[in-house]
Short mmCIF file of C-alpha atoms in Angstrom, two decimals:
data_model
loop_
_atom_site.label_atom_id
_atom_site.label_comp_id
_atom_site.label_asym_id
_atom_site.label_seq_id
_atom_site.Cartn_x
_atom_site.Cartn_y
_atom_site.Cartn_z
CA MET A 271 45.11 105.82 39.37
CA ASP A 272 48.77 104.79 39.38
CA LEU A 273 49.65 107.89 37.33
CA LEU A 274 47.69 110.08 39.73
CA LEU A 275 49.53 108.59 42.71
CA ILE A 276 52.89 109.05 40.98
CA LEU A 277 52.17 112.70 40.16
CA THR A 278 50.97 113.33 43.71
CA TYR A 279 54.09 111.74 45.16
CA VAL A 280 56.34 113.72 42.81
CA ALA A 281 54.60 116.93 43.84
CA ILE A 282 55.11 116.10 47.52
CA CYS A 283 58.78 115.32 46.90
CA VAL A 284 59.30 118.62 45.06
CA VAL A 285 57.70 120.55 47.94
CA VAL A 286 59.76 118.69 50.56
CA PHE A 287 63.02 119.24 48.68
CA LYS A 288 62.22 122.95 48.20
CA VAL A 289 60.95 123.71 51.71
CA PHE A 290 63.64 121.84 53.60
CA HIS A 291 66.39 122.69 51.09
CA ILE A 292 67.39 119.05 50.70
CA PRO A 293 70.29 118.72 48.27
CA LEU A 294 69.95 116.60 45.17
CA ASN A 295 72.64 113.94 45.29
CA LYS A 296 73.22 110.22 44.82
CA TRP A 297 71.63 109.48 48.21
CA THR A 298 68.53 111.67 48.37
CA VAL A 299 67.23 111.15 44.82
CA PRO A 300 67.41 107.31 44.85
CA THR A 301 65.90 107.30 48.34
CA ALA A 302 62.97 109.40 47.17
CA PHE A 303 62.58 107.21 44.08
CA LEU A 304 62.67 103.91 45.95
CA GLY A 305 60.39 105.30 48.64
CA GLY A 306 57.84 106.19 45.99
CA VAL A 307 58.04 102.76 44.39
CA VAL A 308 57.52 101.02 47.73
CA LEU A 309 54.75 103.36 48.92
CA ILE A 310 52.76 103.47 45.70
CA GLY A 311 53.25 99.76 45.03
CA ALA A 312 52.06 98.85 48.53
CA LEU A 313 48.98 101.07 48.22
CA LEU A 314 48.03 99.57 44.85
CA LEU A 315 48.53 96.00 46.05
CA ILE A 316 46.48 96.58 49.20
CA MET A 317 43.73 98.31 47.21
CA ASN A 318 43.53 95.68 44.47
CA TYR A 319 43.25 92.78 46.91
CA ASN A 320 40.99 94.24 49.59
CA HIS A 321 38.73 96.34 47.35
CA PRO A 322 38.36 94.30 44.14
CA PHE A 323 37.32 95.84 40.84
CA SER A 324 35.56 94.31 37.86
CA GLU A 325 35.82 95.92 34.45
CA ALA A 326 33.04 93.63 33.17
CA VAL A 327 29.60 94.10 34.74
CA ARG A 328 26.36 93.32 32.97
CA GLN A 329 22.71 93.16 33.85
CA TYR A 330 21.29 89.78 32.89
CA TYR A 331 17.57 89.18 32.42
CA ALA A 332 15.34 86.15 31.98
CA THR A 333 13.39 85.39 28.81
CA THR A 334 10.88 82.69 27.91
CA PRO A 335 10.57 81.38 24.35
CA ILE A 336 6.86 81.20 23.55
CA ILE A 337 6.34 77.92 21.68
CA ALA A 338 3.02 76.95 20.13
CA GLU A 339 1.39 73.91 21.75
CA VAL A 340 -0.72 73.19 18.65
CA ARG A 341 -0.38 73.68 14.92
CA GLY A 342 -2.62 76.26 13.36
CA ARG A 343 -3.00 79.57 11.59
CA ILE A 344 -2.58 82.78 13.57
CA VAL A 345 -5.76 84.88 13.54
CA GLU A 346 -4.92 87.60 16.08
CA VAL A 347 -1.85 89.22 17.65
CA PRO A 348 -3.24 91.93 19.97
CA ILE A 349 0.06 93.02 21.54
CA GLN A 350 2.72 95.45 20.37
CA ALA A 351 6.48 95.15 20.58
CA ASN A 352 8.25 96.76 23.57
CA THR A 353 4.93 97.54 25.24
CA PRO A 354 4.36 96.49 28.88
CA ILE A 355 2.13 93.43 29.21
CA LYS A 356 0.43 92.19 32.36
CA LYS A 357 0.37 88.56 33.38
CA GLY A 358 -2.58 86.79 31.75
CA GLU A 359 -2.95 89.15 28.78
CA VAL A 360 -3.41 87.50 25.39
CA LEU A 361 -0.24 87.23 23.31
CA TYR A 362 -1.78 85.65 20.21
CA ARG A 363 -4.64 83.43 19.07
CA ILE A 364 -4.72 80.49 16.68
CA ASP A 365 -7.83 79.72 14.62
CA PRO A 366 -9.88 77.64 17.10
CA LYS A 367 -12.46 76.27 14.61
CA PRO A 368 -10.72 72.94 13.74
CA PHE A 369 -10.16 72.23 17.41
CA ALA A 370 -13.70 73.20 18.41
CA ASP A 371 -15.08 70.91 15.69
CA GLU A 372 -12.99 68.04 17.02
CA VAL A 373 -14.30 68.66 20.54
CA ARG A 374 -17.92 68.63 19.37
CA GLY A 375 -17.37 65.44 17.39
CA LEU A 376 -15.79 63.64 20.34
CA GLU A 377 -18.53 64.87 22.67
CA GLY A 378 -21.13 63.32 20.36
CA GLU A 379 -19.21 60.03 20.15
CA LEU A 380 -18.84 59.98 23.93
CA VAL A 381 -22.59 60.44 24.46
CA ALA A 382 -23.31 57.52 22.11
CA ALA A 383 -20.63 55.37 23.77
CA ARG A 384 -22.07 56.01 27.23
CA LYS A 385 -25.52 54.92 26.00
CA ASP A 386 -23.94 51.76 24.60
CA LEU A 387 -22.34 51.19 27.99
CA GLU A 388 -25.67 51.44 29.76
CA ARG A 389 -27.26 48.98 27.33
CA SER A 390 -24.33 46.59 27.78
CA ARG A 391 -24.77 46.69 31.52
CA GLU A 392 -28.47 45.87 31.18
CA LEU A 393 -27.77 42.98 28.82
CA VAL A 394 -25.06 41.57 31.09
CA ALA A 395 -27.38 41.86 34.08
CA LYS A 396 -30.02 39.86 32.17
CA GLY A 397 -27.44 37.31 31.04
CA ALA A 398 -27.97 38.18 27.39
CA ALA A 399 -24.38 39.38 26.82
CA ALA A 400 -20.90 38.38 27.97
CA GLU A 401 -18.79 40.36 30.39
CA ARG A 402 -16.22 40.87 27.63
CA SER A 403 -18.61 43.04 25.61
CA LEU A 404 -19.16 45.20 28.71
CA ASP A 405 -15.41 45.58 29.20
CA GLN A 406 -14.92 46.56 25.58
CA THR A 407 -17.68 49.17 25.79
CA ARG A 408 -16.23 50.59 29.00
CA ALA A 409 -12.78 50.77 27.42
CA ARG A 410 -14.29 52.60 24.46
CA VAL A 411 -15.84 55.20 26.80
CA ASP A 412 -12.53 55.69 28.62
CA GLU A 413 -10.68 56.08 25.32
CA LEU A 414 -13.12 58.68 24.04
CA GLN A 415 -12.98 60.56 27.34
CA ALA A 416 -9.19 60.72 27.12
CA LYS A 417 -9.35 61.94 23.53
CA LEU A 418 -11.94 64.54 24.51
CA ASP A 419 -9.73 65.82 27.33
CA ASP A 420 -6.81 66.15 24.91
CA ALA A 421 -9.02 67.91 22.37
CA ARG A 422 -10.25 70.38 24.99
CA PHE A 423 -6.69 71.02 26.09
CA ASN A 424 -5.65 71.70 22.49
CA LEU A 425 -8.60 74.06 22.10
CA GLN A 426 -7.43 75.99 25.16
CA GLN A 427 -3.94 76.23 23.69
CA THR A 428 -5.24 78.19 20.70
CA THR A 429 -5.13 81.22 22.99
CA VAL A 430 -1.74 81.97 24.53
CA TRP A 431 -1.40 84.26 27.56
CA ALA A 432 1.55 86.15 29.03
CA PRO A 433 3.29 84.03 31.69
CA SER A 434 4.14 87.10 33.82
CA ASP A 435 4.52 90.86 33.64
CA GLY A 436 6.90 91.82 30.88
CA PHE A 437 7.04 92.58 27.17
CA VAL A 438 7.96 91.16 23.79
CA ALA A 439 11.05 92.90 22.44
CA GLN A 440 10.96 91.58 18.87
CA LEU A 441 7.53 90.86 17.45
CA ILE A 442 7.56 89.30 13.99
CA LEU A 443 4.39 87.22 14.35
CA ARG A 444 1.49 88.35 12.15
CA PRO A 445 -2.04 87.07 11.46
CA GLY A 446 -1.99 84.51 8.66
CA MET A 447 1.28 82.91 9.70
CA MET A 448 1.38 79.26 10.72
CA ALA A 449 2.36 78.28 14.25
CA GLN A 450 4.23 75.01 14.61
CA PRO A 451 4.64 73.10 17.91
CA LEU A 452 8.41 72.80 17.50
CA ALA A 453 10.78 73.41 20.40
CA MET A 454 13.34 75.04 18.11
CA SER A 455 10.83 77.39 16.49
CA PRO A 456 9.33 79.76 19.08
CA VAL A 457 6.90 82.31 17.70
CA MET A 458 8.22 85.05 20.02
CA THR A 459 10.47 85.64 23.01
CA PHE A 460 8.92 87.01 26.18
CA VAL A 461 11.06 89.24 28.43
CA HIS A 462 10.12 89.11 32.11
CA ARG A 463 9.90 92.26 34.21
CA GLU A 464 11.98 91.53 37.29
CA GLU A 465 14.16 93.36 39.75
CA ARG A 466 17.37 94.55 38.13
CA THR A 467 20.40 92.50 39.17
CA PHE A 468 23.87 93.16 37.86
CA TYR A 469 26.61 90.55 37.71
CA GLY A 470 30.24 91.50 37.97
CA TRP A 471 33.02 89.12 36.94
CA PHE A 472 35.84 89.28 39.48
CA ARG A 473 39.24 87.64 39.45
CA GLN A 474 39.58 84.61 41.69
CA ASN A 475 42.37 86.10 43.79
CA SER A 476 39.76 88.48 45.27
CA LEU A 477 37.45 85.67 46.35
CA LEU A 478 38.15 86.04 50.10
CA ARG A 479 37.13 89.70 49.94
CA LEU A 480 33.86 89.09 48.10
CA VAL A 481 31.29 88.73 50.89
CA LYS A 482 27.52 88.96 50.73
CA GLY A 483 26.31 92.29 52.08
CA SER A 484 29.52 94.19 51.29
CA GLU A 485 29.23 97.71 49.95
CA ALA A 486 29.51 98.03 46.18
CA GLU A 487 29.45 100.77 43.59
CA VAL A 488 28.52 100.45 39.92
CA THR A 489 29.00 102.72 36.94
CA LEU A 490 27.32 102.06 33.60
CA ASP A 491 28.71 102.81 30.16
CA GLY A 492 25.35 104.26 29.12
CA ILE A 493 25.27 106.72 32.03
CA PRO A 494 28.72 108.34 32.06
CA GLY A 495 30.01 110.07 35.15
CA VAL A 496 27.39 108.60 37.52
CA ILE A 497 28.12 106.20 40.38
CA PHE A 498 25.33 104.05 41.81
CA LYS A 499 25.45 102.69 45.35
CA GLY A 500 24.73 99.00 45.84
CA GLU A 501 25.61 95.88 47.78
CA VAL A 502 26.76 92.35 47.09
CA ASN A 503 23.62 90.24 46.86
CA GLU A 504 25.25 86.88 46.17
CA VAL A 505 28.57 85.31 45.30
CA VAL A 506 27.63 82.65 42.75
CA PRO A 507 28.99 79.35 44.16
CA VAL A 508 30.18 77.94 40.82
CA VAL A 509 32.68 78.89 38.13
CA GLY A 510 31.47 78.08 34.63
CA GLU A 511 34.85 76.91 33.35
CA GLY A 512 34.71 73.94 35.74
CA GLN A 513 31.40 72.61 34.46
CA LEU A 514 31.27 68.99 33.26
CA LYS A 515 28.62 67.59 30.94
CA PRO A 516 27.81 63.95 30.21
CA GLY A 517 29.72 62.72 27.20
CA ALA A 518 32.20 60.19 25.83
CA GLU A 519 35.23 62.48 25.79
CA LEU A 520 37.48 62.76 28.83
CA ARG A 521 38.78 66.04 30.16
CA ARG A 522 42.10 67.18 28.71
CA PHE A 523 44.70 69.61 29.99
CA ASP A 524 44.72 71.63 26.79
CA GLU A 525 41.11 72.61 27.48
CA GLU A 526 42.25 74.75 30.41
CA LYS A 527 42.65 77.96 28.43
CA SER A 528 41.01 80.21 31.02
CA THR A 529 41.03 80.16 34.80
CA GLY A 530 37.56 81.66 34.84
CA ARG A 531 36.15 84.42 37.01
CA VAL A 532 33.76 84.52 39.94
CA ALA A 533 30.30 85.89 39.20
CA VAL A 534 29.01 88.29 41.86
CA ALA A 535 25.39 89.47 41.91
CA ILE A 536 25.21 93.17 42.80
CA LYS A 537 21.93 94.83 43.73
CA ILE A 538 21.83 98.57 43.11
CA THR A 539 20.10 100.17 46.09
CA ASP A 540 20.52 103.72 44.84
CA PRO A 541 17.05 105.14 43.96
CA ALA A 542 18.72 107.41 41.40
CA LEU A 543 18.78 104.48 38.96
CA ASP A 544 14.98 104.67 38.60
CA GLN A 545 15.14 108.04 36.86
CA TYR A 546 17.09 106.59 33.93
CA ASP A 547 15.32 104.70 31.18
CA ILE A 548 18.03 102.21 30.29
CA PRO A 549 17.60 98.97 28.32
CA LEU A 550 18.03 95.57 29.87
CA GLY A 551 21.46 94.01 29.48
CA VAL A 552 23.54 97.19 29.88
CA PHE A 553 27.28 96.98 30.57
CA GLY A 554 29.47 98.70 33.13
CA GLN A 555 32.13 98.41 35.83
CA ALA A 556 31.92 97.80 39.57
CA ALA A 557 33.96 97.86 42.76
CA VAL A 558 33.39 96.00 46.03
CA TYR A 559 34.62 97.48 49.31
CA SER A 560 35.58 95.12 52.12
CA GLU A 561 36.18 95.92 55.80
CA HIS A 562 39.90 95.28 55.46
CA PHE A 563 42.10 98.39 55.05
CA HIS A 564 38.93 100.41 54.83
CA HIS A 565 40.68 103.77 54.38
CA VAL A 566 42.60 102.52 51.35
CA GLY A 567 39.22 102.08 49.67
CA ILE A 568 39.25 105.80 48.86
CA LEU A 569 41.76 105.01 46.13
CA ARG A 570 39.36 102.51 44.58
CA ARG A 571 36.52 105.04 44.78
CA VAL A 572 38.61 107.60 42.94
CA LEU A 573 39.59 105.00 40.33
CA LEU A 574 35.96 104.00 39.73
CA ARG A 575 34.94 107.62 39.30
CA MET A 576 37.73 108.12 36.81
CA ALA A 577 36.38 105.13 34.88
CA ALA A 578 32.89 106.64 35.02
CA TRP A 579 34.12 109.88 33.49
CA MET A 580 36.07 107.98 30.87
CA ASN A 581 32.73 106.64 29.61
CA TYR A 582 32.21 110.07 28.02
CA VAL A 583 35.06 109.22 25.65
CA PHE A 584 34.33 105.51 25.33
CA PRO A 585 36.36 105.01 22.12
CA LEU A 586 39.48 105.70 24.20
CA HIS A 587 38.37 103.69 27.23
#
């Protein structure tokens, strides 16, 4: 953009000097040069502050690690990778037989324990048994009921369903593998189907010009030469570099290696995006246009379109 402005200004100067026959001397040439520096510098400063640009924009998406609730052997994986899945569809099944056997065994023990409880009540009512024996029998029934509830829950967990609409991007799970209820060992990662939201990382000096509802434009590296209309959906109220976590170490000055940037959620409202089949997590650039010095925003629009065309020759961009 700066080169384009310089070339435009030089062309205007050449025309002015030719048309009005202005002589080239120690007064006119420096005046034209300094005038260009002041004019172009002022335009760039006004544009950069009032219409901020982010060279780092990415679409982020939510995933859920699917962790087995019970240990068992996989007997069925009815889904396919990268295929849309509706909420409630089966992701995989674990062999339910050991869990069903445990449920049946506890159900039988619970029936016998309840009969013992009834007999204990009759004996206590007749004075032939102590209250303690009744309490012990009742506690035994409650214990078996709790174990039965846990066993039934474990039996239900042998079938795992999709938590929402989405898909599984990388499916390695196969029948015959063992599922382990370990938090660090998910059997698959579920990608949720949600509305696309792009986050641009803007410099902090533009913070006063980043306002929810402002007009925005986005270009994606994977779709060269195309500009998508959008708007600022949210200015994230925290900067990650300032985060503190519980710990024994105190903060140190030498940790301040980066000032950090402000994350801005941009919603693309342009329906043209729907015609492109692009993967989640794509990268691009974005510009936000404020109400201040609105006409100078044309420079930012030109600059963003130049960046969009440069995506055709991304090795040089």
